[in-house]
Amino acid sequence: QVQLVESGGGLVHPGGSLKLSCTAPGSIFSGFNMGWYRQAPEKPRELVALITSGGVTNYADSVKGRFTISRDNAKNTIDLQMNNLKPEDTAVYYCNARLGVFDYWGKGTLVTVSS
């Protein structure tokens, strides 16, 4: 069973920063498109940011200019640098790896933005 492991969540004040990391098995990482999704209470899961196997990125409008996704193919990791965090960014953040019919998820890490 493929396991994606997220880390880096926590409590931060509005305007603060956090960096999330996700580690994937080397057997799937290099060819997969990777992404971060989030789910706030009583809301559907939504895309935050994507990075393709070739390094092309895409962001939700709500995070453009504040969040940056990156991948390190040598370490089988993706990061999500989150700056200028807002209370509405509070959610459980999930790492995703996808290629065709193959679709894997991490268990999520909680980010809470509150004063």
C-alpha positions as a Markdown table, in Angstrom:
| # | Residue | x | y | z |
|---|---|---|---|---|
| 1 | Gln | 0.0 | 0.0 | 0.0 |
| 2 | Val | 1.4 | 3.4 | -1.0 |
| 3 | Gln | 1.8 | 5.8 | 1.9 |
| 4 | Leu | 2.2 | 9.5 | 1.6 |
| 5 | Val | 3.3 | 11.2 | 4.8 |
| 6 | Glu | 2.6 | 14.8 | 5.5 |
| 7 | Ser | 4.3 | 17.0 | 8.2 |
| 8 | Gly | 4.6 | 20.6 | 9.2 |
| 9 | Gly | 1.1 | 21.5 | 10.3 |
| 10 | Gly | 0.3 | 23.5 | 13.4 |
| 11 | Leu | -1.0 | 26.7 | 14.9 |
| 12 | Val | 0.0 | 30.0 | 13.5 |
| 13 | His | -1.1 | 33.6 | 13.9 |
| 14 | Pro | -2.7 | 35.5 | 10.9 |
| 15 | Gly | 0.1 | 36.8 | 8.7 |
| 16 | Gly | 2.4 | 34.0 | 9.7 |
| 17 | Ser | 4.1 | 31.3 | 7.7 |
| 18 | Leu | 4.2 | 27.5 | 7.7 |
| 19 | Lys | 5.9 | 24.9 | 5.5 |
| 20 | Leu | 4.2 | 21.6 | 4.8 |
| 21 | Ser | 6.2 | 18.6 | 3.5 |
| 22 | Cys | 5.1 | 15.3 | 2.0 |
| 23 | Thr | 7.2 | 12.3 | 1.5 |
| 24 | Ala | 6.3 | 9.7 | -1.1 |
| 25 | Pro | 7.8 | 6.3 | -1.9 |
| 26 | Gly | 10.5 | 6.5 | -4.6 |
| 27 | Ser | 8.6 | 3.9 | -6.6 |
| 28 | Ile | 5.8 | 6.3 | -7.5 |
| 29 | Phe | 7.2 | 9.8 | -7.0 |
| 30 | Ser | 9.1 | 10.7 | -10.2 |
| 31 | Gly | 6.4 | 10.2 | -12.7 |
| 32 | Phe | 3.4 | 11.3 | -10.7 |
| 33 | Asn | 1.8 | 14.7 | -10.5 |
| 34 | Met | 1.7 | 15.8 | -6.9 |
| 35 | Gly | -0.6 | 18.2 | -5.1 |
| 36 | Trp | -1.9 | 19.7 | -1.9 |
| 37 | Tyr | -5.6 | 19.7 | -1.2 |
| 38 | Arg | -7.4 | 21.0 | 1.9 |
| 39 | Gln | -10.7 | 20.5 | 3.7 |
| 40 | Ala | -12.1 | 22.9 | 6.2 |
| 41 | Pro | -14.9 | 21.8 | 8.6 |
| 42 | Glu | -18.2 | 21.2 | 6.8 |
| 43 | Lys | -16.7 | 22.1 | 3.4 |
| 44 | Pro | -15.7 | 19.9 | 0.5 |
| 45 | Arg | -12.0 | 19.1 | -0.2 |
| 46 | Glu | -10.5 | 21.6 | -2.5 |
| 47 | Leu | -7.3 | 21.9 | -4.6 |
| 48 | Val | -4.6 | 24.2 | -3.1 |
| 49 | Ala | -1.7 | 23.6 | -5.5 |
| 50 | Leu | -0.4 | 21.2 | -8.1 |
| 51 | Ile | 3.0 | 20.4 | -9.4 |
| 52 | Thr | 3.4 | 18.1 | -12.4 |
| 53 | Ser | 6.2 | 15.6 | -12.9 |
| 54 | Gly | 7.8 | 18.2 | -15.1 |
| 55 | Gly | 7.6 | 20.9 | -12.6 |
| 56 | Val | 4.7 | 22.9 | -13.9 |
| 57 | Thr | 2.7 | 24.5 | -11.1 |
| 58 | Asn | -0.9 | 25.5 | -10.7 |
| 59 | Tyr | -2.6 | 27.3 | -7.7 |
| 60 | Ala | -6.1 | 28.0 | -6.4 |
| 61 | Asp | -6.9 | 31.6 | -6.8 |
| 62 | Ser | -7.3 | 32.0 | -3.1 |
| 63 | Val | -3.6 | 31.2 | -2.5 |
| 64 | Lys | -1.9 | 32.7 | -5.5 |
| 65 | Gly | 1.0 | 34.9 | -4.4 |
| 66 | Arg | 1.0 | 33.5 | -0.9 |
| 67 | Phe | 1.7 | 29.8 | -1.3 |
| 68 | Thr | 4.5 | 28.1 | -3.2 |
| 69 | Ile | 4.6 | 24.4 | -4.1 |
| 70 | Ser | 7.9 | 22.7 | -4.9 |
| 71 | Arg | 9.3 | 19.2 | -5.4 |
| 72 | Asp | 12.6 | 17.5 | -4.8 |
| 73 | Asn | 12.8 | 14.5 | -7.0 |
| 74 | Ala | 16.0 | 13.3 | -5.3 |
| 75 | Lys | 14.4 | 13.3 | -1.9 |
| 76 | Asn | 10.9 | 12.2 | -3.1 |
| 77 | Thr | 9.3 | 15.1 | -1.3 |
| 78 | Ile | 7.0 | 18.0 | -2.1 |
| 79 | Asp | 6.8 | 21.1 | 0.0 |
| 80 | Leu | 4.1 | 23.8 | 0.4 |
| 81 | Gln | 5.5 | 27.1 | 1.6 |
| 82 | Met | 2.5 | 29.1 | 3.0 |
| 83 | Asn | 3.0 | 32.8 | 3.7 |
| 84 | Asn | 0.7 | 35.5 | 4.9 |
| 85 | Leu | -1.7 | 32.9 | 6.3 |
| 86 | Lys | -5.3 | 33.9 | 6.9 |
| 87 | Pro | -7.9 | 32.4 | 9.2 |
| 88 | Glu | -9.7 | 31.0 | 6.1 |
| 89 | Asp | -6.7 | 28.9 | 5.4 |
| 90 | Thr | -7.5 | 26.8 | 8.4 |
| 91 | Ala | -8.1 | 23.2 | 7.3 |
| 92 | Val | -6.7 | 19.8 | 7.1 |
| 93 | Tyr | -4.1 | 19.7 | 4.3 |
| 94 | Tyr | -3.7 | 16.5 | 2.3 |
| 95 | Cys | -0.9 | 15.4 | 0.0 |
| 96 | Asn | -1.9 | 13.7 | -3.2 |
| 97 | Ala | -0.1 | 11.7 | -5.9 |
| 98 | Arg | -1.8 | 11.0 | -9.1 |
| 99 | Leu | -1.1 | 9.3 | -12.4 |
| 100 | Gly | -3.8 | 8.0 | -14.6 |
| 101 | Val | -6.0 | 5.7 | -12.5 |
| 102 | Phe | -3.5 | 5.7 | -9.7 |
| 103 | Asp | -4.5 | 8.1 | -7.0 |
| 104 | Tyr | -2.9 | 8.2 | -3.5 |
| 105 | Trp | -3.6 | 10.3 | -0.5 |
| 106 | Gly | -1.9 | 11.1 | 2.8 |
| 107 | Lys | -3.7 | 11.1 | 6.1 |
| 108 | Gly | -3.6 | 14.9 | 6.4 |
| 109 | Thr | -2.0 | 17.5 | 8.6 |
| 110 | Leu | -4.0 | 20.2 | 10.4 |
| 111 | Val | -3.2 | 23.9 | 9.9 |
| 112 | Thr | -4.9 | 26.3 | 12.2 |
| 113 | Val | -4.6 | 30.1 | 11.7 |
| 114 | Ser | -5.9 | 32.0 | 14.7 |
| 115 | Ser | -5.0 | 34.8 | 16.9 |
